[in-house]
Structure formats: structure tokens, C-alpha cells
Tab-separated table of C-alpha atoms and ligand atoms in Angstrom:
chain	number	residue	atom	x	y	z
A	1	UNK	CA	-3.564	26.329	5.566
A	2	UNK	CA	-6.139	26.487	8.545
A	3	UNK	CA	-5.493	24.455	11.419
A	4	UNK	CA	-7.660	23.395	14.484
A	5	UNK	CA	-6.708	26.248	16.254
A	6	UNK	CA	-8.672	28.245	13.562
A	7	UNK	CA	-11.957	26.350	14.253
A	8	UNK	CA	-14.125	28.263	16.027
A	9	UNK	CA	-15.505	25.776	19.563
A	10	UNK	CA	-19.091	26.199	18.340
A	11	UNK	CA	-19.253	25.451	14.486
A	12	UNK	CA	-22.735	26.682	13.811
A	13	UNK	CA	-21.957	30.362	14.672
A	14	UNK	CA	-19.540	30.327	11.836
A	15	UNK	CA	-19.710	32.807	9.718
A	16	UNK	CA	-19.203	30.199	6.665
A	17	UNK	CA	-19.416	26.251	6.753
A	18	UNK	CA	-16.184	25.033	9.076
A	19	UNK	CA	-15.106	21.105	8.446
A	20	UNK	CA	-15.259	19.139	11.362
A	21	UNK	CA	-12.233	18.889	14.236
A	22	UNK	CA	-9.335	17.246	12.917
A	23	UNK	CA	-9.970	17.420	9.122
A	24	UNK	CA	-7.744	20.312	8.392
A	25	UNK	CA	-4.772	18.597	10.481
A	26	UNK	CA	-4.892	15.699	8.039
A	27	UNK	CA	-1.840	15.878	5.315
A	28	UNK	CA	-3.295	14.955	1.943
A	29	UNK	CA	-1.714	12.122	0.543
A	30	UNK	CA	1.125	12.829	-1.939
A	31	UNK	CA	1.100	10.940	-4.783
A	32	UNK	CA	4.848	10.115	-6.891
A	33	UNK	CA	5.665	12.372	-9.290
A	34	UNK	CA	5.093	12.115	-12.808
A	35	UNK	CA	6.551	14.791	-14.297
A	36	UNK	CA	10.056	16.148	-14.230
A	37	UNK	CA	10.353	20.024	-15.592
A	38	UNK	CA	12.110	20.111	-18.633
A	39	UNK	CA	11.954	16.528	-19.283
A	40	UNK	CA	9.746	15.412	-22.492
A	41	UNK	CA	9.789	11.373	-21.322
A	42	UNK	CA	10.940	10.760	-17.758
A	43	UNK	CA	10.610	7.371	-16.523
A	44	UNK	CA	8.169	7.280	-13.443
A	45	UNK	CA	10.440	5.103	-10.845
A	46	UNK	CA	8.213	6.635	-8.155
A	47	UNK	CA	4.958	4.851	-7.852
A	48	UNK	CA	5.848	1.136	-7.525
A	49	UNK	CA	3.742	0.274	-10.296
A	50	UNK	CA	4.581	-2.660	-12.551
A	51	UNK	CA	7.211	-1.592	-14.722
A	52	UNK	CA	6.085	-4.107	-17.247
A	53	UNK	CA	2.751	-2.790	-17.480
A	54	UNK	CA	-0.485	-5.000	-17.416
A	55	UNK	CA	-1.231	-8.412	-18.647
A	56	UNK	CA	-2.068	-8.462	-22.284
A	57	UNK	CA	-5.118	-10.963	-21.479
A	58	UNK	CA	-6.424	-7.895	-19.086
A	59	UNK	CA	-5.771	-5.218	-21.781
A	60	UNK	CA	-8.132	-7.238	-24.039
A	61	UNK	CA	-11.018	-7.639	-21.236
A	62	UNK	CA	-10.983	-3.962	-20.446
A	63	UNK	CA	-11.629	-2.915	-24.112
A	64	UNK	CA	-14.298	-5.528	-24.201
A	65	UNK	CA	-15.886	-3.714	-22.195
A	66	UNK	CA	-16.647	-0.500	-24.232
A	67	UNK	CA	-20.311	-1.970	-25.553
A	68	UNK	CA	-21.305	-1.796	-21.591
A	69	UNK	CA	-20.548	1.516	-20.808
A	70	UNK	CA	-24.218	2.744	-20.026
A	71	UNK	CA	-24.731	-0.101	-17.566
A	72	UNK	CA	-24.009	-0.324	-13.788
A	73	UNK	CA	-21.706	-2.807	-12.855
A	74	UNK	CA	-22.520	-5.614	-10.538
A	75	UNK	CA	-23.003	-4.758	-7.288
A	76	UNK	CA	-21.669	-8.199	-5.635
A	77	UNK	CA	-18.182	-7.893	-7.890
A	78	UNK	CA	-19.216	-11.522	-8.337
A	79	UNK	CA	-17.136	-12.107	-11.203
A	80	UNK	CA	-13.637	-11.070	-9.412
A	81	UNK	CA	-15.063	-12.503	-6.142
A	82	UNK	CA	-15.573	-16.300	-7.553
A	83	UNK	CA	-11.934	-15.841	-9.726
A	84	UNK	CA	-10.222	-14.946	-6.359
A	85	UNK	CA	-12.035	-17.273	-4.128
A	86	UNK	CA	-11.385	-19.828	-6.735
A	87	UNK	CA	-7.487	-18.893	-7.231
A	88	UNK	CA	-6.889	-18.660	-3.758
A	89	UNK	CA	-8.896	-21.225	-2.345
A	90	UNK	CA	-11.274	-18.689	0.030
A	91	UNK	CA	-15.089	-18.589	0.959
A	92	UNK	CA	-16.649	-15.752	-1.499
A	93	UNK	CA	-18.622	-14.450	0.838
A	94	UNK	CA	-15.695	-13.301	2.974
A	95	UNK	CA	-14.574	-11.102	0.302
A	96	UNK	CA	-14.317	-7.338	0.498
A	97	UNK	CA	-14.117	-5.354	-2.471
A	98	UNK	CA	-12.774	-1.582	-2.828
A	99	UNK	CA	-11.632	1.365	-5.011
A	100	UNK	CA	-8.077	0.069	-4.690
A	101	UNK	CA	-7.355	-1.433	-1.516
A	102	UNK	CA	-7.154	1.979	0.010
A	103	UNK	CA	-11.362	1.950	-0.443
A	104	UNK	CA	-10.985	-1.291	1.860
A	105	UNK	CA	-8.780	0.546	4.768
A	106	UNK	CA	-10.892	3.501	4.297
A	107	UNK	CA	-14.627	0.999	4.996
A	108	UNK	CA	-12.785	-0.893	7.635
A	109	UNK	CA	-11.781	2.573	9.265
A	110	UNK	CA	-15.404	3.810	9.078
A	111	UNK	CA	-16.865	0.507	10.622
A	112	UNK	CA	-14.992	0.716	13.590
A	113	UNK	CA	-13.399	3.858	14.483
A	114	UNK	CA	-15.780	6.625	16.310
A	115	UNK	CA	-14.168	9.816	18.126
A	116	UNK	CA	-12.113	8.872	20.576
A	117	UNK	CA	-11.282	5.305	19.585
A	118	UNK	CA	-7.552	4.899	18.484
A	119	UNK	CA	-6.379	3.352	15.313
A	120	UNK	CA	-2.423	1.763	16.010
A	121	UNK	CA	0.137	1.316	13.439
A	122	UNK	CA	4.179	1.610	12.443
A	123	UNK	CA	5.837	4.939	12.129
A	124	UNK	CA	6.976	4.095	8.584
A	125	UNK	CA	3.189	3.132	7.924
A	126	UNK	CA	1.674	3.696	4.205
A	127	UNK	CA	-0.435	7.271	4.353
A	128	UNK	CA	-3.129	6.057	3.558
A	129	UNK	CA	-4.320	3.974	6.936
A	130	UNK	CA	-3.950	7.476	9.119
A	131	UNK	CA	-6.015	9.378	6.431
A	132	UNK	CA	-9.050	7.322	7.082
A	133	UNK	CA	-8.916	7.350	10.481
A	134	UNK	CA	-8.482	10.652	11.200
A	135	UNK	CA	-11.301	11.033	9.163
A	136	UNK	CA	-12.847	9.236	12.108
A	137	UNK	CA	-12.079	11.459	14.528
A	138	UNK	CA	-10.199	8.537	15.567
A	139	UNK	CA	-6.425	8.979	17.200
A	140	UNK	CA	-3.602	7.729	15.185
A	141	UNK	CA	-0.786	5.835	17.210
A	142	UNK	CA	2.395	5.295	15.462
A	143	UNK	CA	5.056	2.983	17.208
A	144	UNK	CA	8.437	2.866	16.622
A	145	UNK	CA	9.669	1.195	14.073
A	146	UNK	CA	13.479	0.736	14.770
A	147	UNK	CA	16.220	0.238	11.679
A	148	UNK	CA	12.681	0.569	9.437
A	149	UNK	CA	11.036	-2.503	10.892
A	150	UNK	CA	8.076	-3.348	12.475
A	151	UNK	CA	8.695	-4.157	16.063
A	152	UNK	CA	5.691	-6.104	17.351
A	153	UNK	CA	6.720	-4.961	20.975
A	154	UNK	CA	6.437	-0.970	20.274
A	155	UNK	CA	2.854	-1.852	18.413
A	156	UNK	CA	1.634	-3.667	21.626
A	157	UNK	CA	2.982	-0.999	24.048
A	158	UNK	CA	0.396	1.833	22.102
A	159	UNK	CA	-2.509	-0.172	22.457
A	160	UNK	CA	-5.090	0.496	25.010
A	161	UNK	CA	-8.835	-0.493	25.858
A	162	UNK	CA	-9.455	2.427	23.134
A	163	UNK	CA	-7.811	0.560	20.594
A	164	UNK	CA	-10.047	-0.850	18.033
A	165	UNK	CA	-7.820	-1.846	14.651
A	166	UNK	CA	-4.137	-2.225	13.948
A	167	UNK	CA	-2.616	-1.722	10.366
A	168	UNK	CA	0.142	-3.622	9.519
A	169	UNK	CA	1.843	-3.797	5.680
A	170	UNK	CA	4.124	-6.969	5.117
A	171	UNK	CA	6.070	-5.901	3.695
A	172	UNK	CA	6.097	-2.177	4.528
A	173	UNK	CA	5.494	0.963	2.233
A	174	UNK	CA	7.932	2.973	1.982
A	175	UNK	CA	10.610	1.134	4.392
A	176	UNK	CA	10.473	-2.232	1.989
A	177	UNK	CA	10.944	-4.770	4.973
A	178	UNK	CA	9.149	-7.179	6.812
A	179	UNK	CA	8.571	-9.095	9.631
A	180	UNK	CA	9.025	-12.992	9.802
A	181	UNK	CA	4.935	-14.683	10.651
A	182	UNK	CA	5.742	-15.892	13.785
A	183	UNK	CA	5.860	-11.956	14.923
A	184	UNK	CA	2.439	-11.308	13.157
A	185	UNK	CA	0.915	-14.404	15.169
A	186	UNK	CA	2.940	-12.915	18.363
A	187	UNK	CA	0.959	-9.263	17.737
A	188	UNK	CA	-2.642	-11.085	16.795
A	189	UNK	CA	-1.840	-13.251	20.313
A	190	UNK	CA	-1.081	-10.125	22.606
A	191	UNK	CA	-4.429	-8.211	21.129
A	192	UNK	CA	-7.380	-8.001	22.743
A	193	UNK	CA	-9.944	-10.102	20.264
A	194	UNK	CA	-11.993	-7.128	19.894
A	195	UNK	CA	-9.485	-5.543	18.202
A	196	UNK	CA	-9.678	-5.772	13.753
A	197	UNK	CA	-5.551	-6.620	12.860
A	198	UNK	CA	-5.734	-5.556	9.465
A	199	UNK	CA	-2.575	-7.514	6.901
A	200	UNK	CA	-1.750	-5.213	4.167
A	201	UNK	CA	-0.288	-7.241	1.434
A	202	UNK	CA	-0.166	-5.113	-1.813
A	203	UNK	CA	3.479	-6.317	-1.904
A	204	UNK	CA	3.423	-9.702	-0.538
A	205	UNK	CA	3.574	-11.592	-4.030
A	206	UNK	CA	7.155	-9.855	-4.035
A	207	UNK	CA	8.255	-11.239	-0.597
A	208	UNK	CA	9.933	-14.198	-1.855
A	209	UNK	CA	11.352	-15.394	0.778
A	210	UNK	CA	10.059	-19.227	1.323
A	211	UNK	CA	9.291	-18.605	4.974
A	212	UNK	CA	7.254	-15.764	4.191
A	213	UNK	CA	3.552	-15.906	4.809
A	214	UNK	CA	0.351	-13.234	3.846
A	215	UNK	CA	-1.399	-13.856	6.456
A	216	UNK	CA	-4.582	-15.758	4.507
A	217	UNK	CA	-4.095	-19.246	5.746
A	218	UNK	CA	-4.232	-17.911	9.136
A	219	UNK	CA	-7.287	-15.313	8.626
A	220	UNK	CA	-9.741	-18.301	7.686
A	221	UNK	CA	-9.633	-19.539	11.341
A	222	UNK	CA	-9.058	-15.976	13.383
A	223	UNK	CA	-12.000	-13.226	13.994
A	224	UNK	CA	-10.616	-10.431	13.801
A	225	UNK	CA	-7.994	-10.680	10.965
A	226	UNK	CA	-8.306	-9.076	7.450
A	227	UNK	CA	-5.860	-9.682	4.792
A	228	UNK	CA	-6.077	-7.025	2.261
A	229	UNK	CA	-4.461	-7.211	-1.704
A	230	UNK	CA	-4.458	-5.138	-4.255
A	231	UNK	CA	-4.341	-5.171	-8.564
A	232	UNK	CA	-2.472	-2.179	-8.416
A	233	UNK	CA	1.123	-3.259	-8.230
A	234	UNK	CA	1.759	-7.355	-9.182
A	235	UNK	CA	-0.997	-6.910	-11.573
A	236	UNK	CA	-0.028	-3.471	-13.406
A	237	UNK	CA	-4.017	-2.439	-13.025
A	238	UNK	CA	-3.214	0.725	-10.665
A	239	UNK	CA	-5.707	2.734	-12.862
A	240	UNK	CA	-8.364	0.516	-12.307
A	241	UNK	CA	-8.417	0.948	-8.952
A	242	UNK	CA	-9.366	-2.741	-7.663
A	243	UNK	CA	-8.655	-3.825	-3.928
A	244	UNK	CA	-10.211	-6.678	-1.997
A	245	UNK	CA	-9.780	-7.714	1.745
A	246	UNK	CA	-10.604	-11.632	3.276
A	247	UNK	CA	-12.422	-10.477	6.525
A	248	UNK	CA	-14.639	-12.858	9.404
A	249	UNK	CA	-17.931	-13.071	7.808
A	250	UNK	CA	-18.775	-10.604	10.753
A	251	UNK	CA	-16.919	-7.968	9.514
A	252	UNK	CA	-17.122	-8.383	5.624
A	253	UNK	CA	-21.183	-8.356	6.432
A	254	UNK	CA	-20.494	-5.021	8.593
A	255	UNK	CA	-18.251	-3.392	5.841
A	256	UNK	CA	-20.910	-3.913	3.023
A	257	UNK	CA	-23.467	-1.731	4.765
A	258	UNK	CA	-21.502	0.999	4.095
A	259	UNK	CA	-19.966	0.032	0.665
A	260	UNK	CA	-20.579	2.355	-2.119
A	261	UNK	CA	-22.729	0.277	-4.184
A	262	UNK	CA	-21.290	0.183	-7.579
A	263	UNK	CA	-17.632	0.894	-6.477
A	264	UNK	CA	-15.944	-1.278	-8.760
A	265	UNK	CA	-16.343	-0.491	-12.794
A	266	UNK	CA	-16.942	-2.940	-15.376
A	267	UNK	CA	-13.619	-2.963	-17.004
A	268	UNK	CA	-11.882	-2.948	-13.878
A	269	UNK	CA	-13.889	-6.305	-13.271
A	270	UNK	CA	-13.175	-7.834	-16.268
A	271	UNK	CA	-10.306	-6.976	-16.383
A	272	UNK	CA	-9.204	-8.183	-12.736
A	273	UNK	CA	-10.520	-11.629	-13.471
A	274	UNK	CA	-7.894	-11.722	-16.679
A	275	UNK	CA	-5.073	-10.704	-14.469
A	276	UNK	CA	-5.675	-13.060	-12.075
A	277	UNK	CA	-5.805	-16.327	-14.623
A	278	UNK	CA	-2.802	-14.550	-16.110
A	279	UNK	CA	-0.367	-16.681	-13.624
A	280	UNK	CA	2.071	-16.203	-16.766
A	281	UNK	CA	2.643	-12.285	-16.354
A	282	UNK	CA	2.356	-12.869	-12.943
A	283	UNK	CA	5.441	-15.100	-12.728
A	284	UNK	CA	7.428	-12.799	-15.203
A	285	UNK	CA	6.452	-9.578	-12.843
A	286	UNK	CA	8.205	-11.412	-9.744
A	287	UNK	CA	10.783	-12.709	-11.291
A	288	UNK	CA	11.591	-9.498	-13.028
A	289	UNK	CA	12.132	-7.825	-9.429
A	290	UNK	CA	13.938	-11.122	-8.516
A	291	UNK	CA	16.151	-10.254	-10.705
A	292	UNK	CA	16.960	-6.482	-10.388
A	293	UNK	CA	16.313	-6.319	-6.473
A	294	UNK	CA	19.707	-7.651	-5.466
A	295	UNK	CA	21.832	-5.892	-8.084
A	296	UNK	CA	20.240	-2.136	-7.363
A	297	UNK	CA	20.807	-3.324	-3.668
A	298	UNK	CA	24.432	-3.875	-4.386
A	299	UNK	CA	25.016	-1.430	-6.663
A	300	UNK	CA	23.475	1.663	-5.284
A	301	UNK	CA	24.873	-0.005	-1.725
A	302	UNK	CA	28.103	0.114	-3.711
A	303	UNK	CA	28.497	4.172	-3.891
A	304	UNK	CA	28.419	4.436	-0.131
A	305	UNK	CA	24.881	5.112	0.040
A	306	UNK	CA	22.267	3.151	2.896
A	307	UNK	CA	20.020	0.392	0.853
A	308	UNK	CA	17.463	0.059	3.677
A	309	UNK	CA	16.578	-3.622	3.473
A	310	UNK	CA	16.700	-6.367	2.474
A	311	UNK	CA	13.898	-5.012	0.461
A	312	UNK	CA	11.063	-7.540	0.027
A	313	UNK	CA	8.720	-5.650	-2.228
A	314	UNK	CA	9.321	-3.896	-6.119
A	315	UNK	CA	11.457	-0.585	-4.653
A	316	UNK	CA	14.231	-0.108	-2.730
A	317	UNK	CA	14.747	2.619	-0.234
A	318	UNK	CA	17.665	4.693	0.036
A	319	UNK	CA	18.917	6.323	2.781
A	320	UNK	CA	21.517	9.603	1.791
A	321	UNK	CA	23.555	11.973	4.266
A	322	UNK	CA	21.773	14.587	6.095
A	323	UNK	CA	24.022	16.774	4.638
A	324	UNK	CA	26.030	17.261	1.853
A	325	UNK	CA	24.659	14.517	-1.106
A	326	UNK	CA	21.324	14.346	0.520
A	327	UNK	CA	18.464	13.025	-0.881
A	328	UNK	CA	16.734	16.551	-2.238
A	329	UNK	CA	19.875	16.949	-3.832
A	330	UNK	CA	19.839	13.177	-5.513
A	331	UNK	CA	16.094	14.042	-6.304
A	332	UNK	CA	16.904	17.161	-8.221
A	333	UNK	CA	20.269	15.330	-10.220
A	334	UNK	CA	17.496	12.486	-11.114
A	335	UNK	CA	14.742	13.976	-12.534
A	336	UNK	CA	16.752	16.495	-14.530
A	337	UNK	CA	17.930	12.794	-16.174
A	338	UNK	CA	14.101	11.940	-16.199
A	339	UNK	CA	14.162	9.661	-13.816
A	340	UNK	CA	11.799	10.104	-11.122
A	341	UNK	CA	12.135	9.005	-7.829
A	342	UNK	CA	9.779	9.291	-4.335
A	343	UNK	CA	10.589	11.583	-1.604
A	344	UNK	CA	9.371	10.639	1.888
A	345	UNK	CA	8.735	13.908	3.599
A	346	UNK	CA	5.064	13.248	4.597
A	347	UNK	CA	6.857	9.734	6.101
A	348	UNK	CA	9.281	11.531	8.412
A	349	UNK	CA	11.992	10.389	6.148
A	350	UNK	CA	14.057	13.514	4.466
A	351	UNK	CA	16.939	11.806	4.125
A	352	UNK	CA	15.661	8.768	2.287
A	353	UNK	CA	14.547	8.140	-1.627
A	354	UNK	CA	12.379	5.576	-2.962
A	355	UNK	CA	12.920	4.281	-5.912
A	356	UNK	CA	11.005	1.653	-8.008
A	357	UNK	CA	12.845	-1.189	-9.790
A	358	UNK	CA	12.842	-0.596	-13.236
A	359	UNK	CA	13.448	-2.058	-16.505
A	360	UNK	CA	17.346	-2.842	-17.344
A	361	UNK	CA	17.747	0.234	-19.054
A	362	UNK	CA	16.126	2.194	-16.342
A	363	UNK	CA	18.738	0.364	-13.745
A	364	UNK	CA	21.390	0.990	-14.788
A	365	UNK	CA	20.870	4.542	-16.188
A	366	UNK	CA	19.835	5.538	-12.108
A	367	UNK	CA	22.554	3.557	-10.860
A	368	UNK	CA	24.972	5.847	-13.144
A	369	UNK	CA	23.057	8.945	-12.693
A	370	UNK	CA	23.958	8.501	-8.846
A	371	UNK	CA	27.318	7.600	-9.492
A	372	UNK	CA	27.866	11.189	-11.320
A	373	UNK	CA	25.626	12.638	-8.577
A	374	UNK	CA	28.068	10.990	-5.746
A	375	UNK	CA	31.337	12.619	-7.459
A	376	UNK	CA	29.551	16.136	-8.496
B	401	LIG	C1	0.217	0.654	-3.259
B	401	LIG	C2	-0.178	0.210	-1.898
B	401	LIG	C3	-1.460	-0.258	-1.647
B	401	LIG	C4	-2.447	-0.428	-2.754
B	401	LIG	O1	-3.218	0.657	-2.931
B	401	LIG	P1	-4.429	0.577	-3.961
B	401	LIG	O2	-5.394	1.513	-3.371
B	401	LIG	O3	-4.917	-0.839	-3.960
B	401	LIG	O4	-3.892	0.986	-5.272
B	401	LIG	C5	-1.784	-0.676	-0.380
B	401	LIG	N1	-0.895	-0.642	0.615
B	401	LIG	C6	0.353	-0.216	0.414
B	401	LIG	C7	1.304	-0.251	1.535
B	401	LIG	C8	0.742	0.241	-0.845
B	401	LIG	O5	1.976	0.696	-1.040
């Protein structure tokens, strides 16, 4: 692969069309595997999607949507906008809609990052925030994150007068923890107000936890807070690719200049709107994970293998031995038993796995796969 070094300093004396600085030093983002060679069937453990699919109500109001296929879809989203302001009590017009909520990270990167400006987030942080800003031209700063936490203090200590957002997941892709609200208000406290702290909560329906908090009762007051959410992963509705983001009026206002106009389909509208009334499927997603979280924590913590954690979200992260049973080799035993699992190079983590929490059968058939794997 080209890097920078290839680029020649004056781009229009190229002899063919050279991408602007920094593009060919961003890693693509990997996506979890889906296929395991040899393997008719594996079971995809490797995308934290909802292992018990989608709501049946939203199955019904995407095929309802087949008569409309030659027609754009509403601009405004309105339909998924009033459900969600209506569901969680929020002002419609602060609402930011995007091609999953990586669209929304992506517009909010564009608004506000130019070259030079710096974008801060965690080590452990979810791909997708650097992507976008490097696309910027913006610099990515990536604190610390000590025993796979965010530590508010090694966020604060990389930002500068160039600083212009902050990304922060509660809880975090791929580490699975996260960080009590009194620490989020601690960060939002110590920033300068012109800086955007943007509340990534694609998992926070899993963060049980009573004291736990998204972030949206706070954002209605603050200026420069957006709390982002996603269909993808409580909702099963990952191929729909619906996101949305409660922003200042400022910023949602700023955002939808730049919004592709017709970026979320029909069915994916309809279909949102059924998930969300679907509080039924909703409840049986969490307390499916409720229910599997603590015994793949105990089990797989059980062989003498690292359950980073307590996980908050619908995975678990597990840390191997650098040498030895390490996690390429776990990877390998797994998905020749068709079970796939996430590997974490691009997040600095060789020696960890991710693995989503299945279905019973699915649970119990990795937790004896890396039994065998442990004594092989
Ligand atoms: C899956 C995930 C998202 C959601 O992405 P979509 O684009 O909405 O599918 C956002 N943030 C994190 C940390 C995730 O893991």
C-alpha cells in the first residue's frame, strides 16, 4: 500500500490523480467475519448484532414497503424523528439522522474538523470516529485508556486550543466497559465550551446498571453535547443502517447542511418506527444478554482466561496469553467449529478476542470449544 511518503509535495505534477495527505495512512475499517473456510453454517459471534434478530412488528413494516420502491424517501426522516422524540421525550428538531450512527460521527466530523484541528478520544475507541476525522485532515489523539477504561484525566491531558470534538462510547467498543456519569460530567466540565463532546451510546440500552446514565437528560440543557444511538444492535436493524444523534439546535442545524438528502430509505424508516414501539423485543433483547453476560463472564473467566469487564454491552472481551494459547490460535480452533469471533488487531489488541453473546446453544458450544482449545 502507498503511504504519505509516496505523495509527491506538489499533487498537480502527478503523473496520475494522487488522494489528498493523510488518506492513504487511514486503516479501512474491518468489519467481523462472516465466513469461516470450510464451514457450511458458522454462527457470526463477531458483529454484536442482536442474536435474536429483529422485531417481528419491524419485519412486517419493511416489506410494506415494497409498493414504494420508486419513491424518495422523506427528507426530514419525520416519521422516526416524531417516534423517537415521542419515546424518549426530546425536541424533534434536535434530531440528527444518519446511515447508521457512523453517518452521524462521520457529519459531525465534517462540521467541525478542518486541517490542523484535532479530534480526541480513548485508545480502545470504536474505528470508526478516527476514520472520519482523518478524513479531515484532522489529528487523531488517543489517550490512555488504563485496564480498558476510559480515564477522563488522560482525555483532558490531550486536549489543546486545537481541539474541537471528543468521542466518547459508554460503554466502549471493543473494551465493553464504562465509566460511571459523574466522570462524563467531570470531562464535559474540564472542556473548553467550544469543544462538541460527542456520547456514543449504541450499547447503552445494555448498561444495566441502575446508576448508569446515556447522557440525554443532560444533553437537553448543555451546548455542546451530542448523544448518538443506533438501530443496529438493541434493535437487530444493522442492515438498515439507521443512526440518530440529539445535538444543540446549533449543531443539528449545522450538520443538516451537509446531510445527504435522502440518506435514510423507506423501509429502514418504517421499519425503525416499528422497532421502537416494539418495547416487547426490546425488553427480551436486554434481558437475553442479562442473562448470558454473567455466565460467559464466569465461565470463560473459569479456564484461566482474562474476561475484560465487567462487560456492560452484548460481547465480552477476552484477553489470552501473548504466547502459547493466544488469541490467533483461539480464533483459528473457533471458526474451524463455526463459531466466529472478532480479532482486535486494527485496536492495538492482539492478544484479545471479542466475542458476541449468543444464543444458549451458541454459549455453551464456545465455552466448550475453548475448553478443548485450553487443553490442546
Ligand atoms: C456498532 C456501533 C455503532 C453503531 O454503528 P451503526 O453505524 O449505527 O451501525 C456505534 N458505535 C459503536 C461503538 C459501535 O460498536
Amino acid at each position: 500500500m502507498p503511504d504519505s511518503s509516496d505523495i509527491p509535495a506538489d499533487r498537480s505534477r502527478a503523473p496520475r490523480p494522487v488522494p489528498k495527505p493523510g488518506i492513504m495512512d487511514i486503516h479501512a475499517y474491518v468489519p467481523g467475519k462472516a465466513q469461516a473456510e470450510g464451514v457450511a453454517d458458522p454462527v457470526k459471534l463477531s458483529a454484536n448484532e442482536n442474536i435474536l434478530g429483529s422485531s417481528e412488528k419491524a419485519r412486517e413494516a419493511y416489506a410494506s414497503a415494497a409498493g414504494q420502491l420508486h419513491v424518495y424517501p422523506d427528507s426530514r426522516v419525520s416519521i422516526v424523528r416524531d417516534a423517537i422524540a415521542d419515546h424518549y421525550r426530546l425536541e424533534p428538531e434536535r434530531l440528527i439522522f444518519g446511515c447508521g450512527s457512523d453517518e452521524v460521527f462521520q457529519l459531525l466530523n465534517q462540521t467541525f474538523l478542518e486541517p490542523g484541528d484535532n479530534m480526541v478520544q480513548g485508545e480502545y475507541a470504536f474505528a470508526a470516529f478516527a476514520i472520519g476525522a482523518r478524513a479531515c485532515q484532522a489529528e487523531v489523539r488517543s489517550a490512555p485508556e488504563p485496564n480498558h477504561r476510559i480515564d477522563v484525566d488522560e482525555l483532558l491531558k490531550c486536549v489543546d486550543e486545537r481541539t474541537r470534538l471528543v468521542f466518547l462510547a459508554n460503554p466502549g467498543n471493543p473494551t465493553g466497559t464504562w465509566i460511571p456519569f459523574s466522570e462524563v460530567l467531570r470531562l464535559h466540565a474540564a472542556l473548553p465550551p467550544s469543544v462538541v463532546l460527542v456520547l456514543d451510546g449504541a450499547y447503552s440500552e445494555f448498561a444495566t446498571d441502575p446508576t448508569f446514565q446515556d447522557g440525554l437528560d443532560f444533553a437537553r440543557t448543555a451546548e455542546n453535547v451530542v448523544v448518538t444511538h443506533t438501530f443496529s444492535k438493541l434493535h437487530g436493524l444493522a442492515a438498515l443502517r439507521v443512526g440518530w444523534g440529539y445535538a444543540p439546535a446549533a449543531i443539528a442545524a449545522a450538520v443538516d447542511r451537509i446531510r445527504l438528502p435522502f440518506n435514510i430509505s423507506i423501509p429502514a424508516q418504517l421499519a425503525a418506527v416499528a422497532a421502537i414501539r416494539d418495547t416487547e423485543f426490546q425488553d427480551r433483547s436486554i434481558a437475553h444478554v442479562e442473562q448470558w453476560r454473567p455466565w460467559l463472564t464466569q465461565q470463560i473467566g473459569g479456564l484461566g482466561l482474562d474476561v475484560v469487564g465487567p462487560s456492560a454491552t452484548n460481547f465480552v472481551l477476552i484477553g489470552f496469553p501473548k504466547s502459547g494459547k493466544t488469541a490467533a490460535a483461539a480464533d483459528d480452533f473457533l471458526s474451524a467449529r463455526g463459531l466466529l469471533t472478532r480479532r482486535l488487531l486494527n485496536y492495538g489488541m492482539p492478544d484479545h478476542l471479542r466475542l458476541t453473546i449468543g444464543l444458549e446453544a451458541h454459549n455453551r458450544a464456545v465455552v466448550d470449544a475453548l475448553a478443548d482449545f485450553m487443553k490442546s
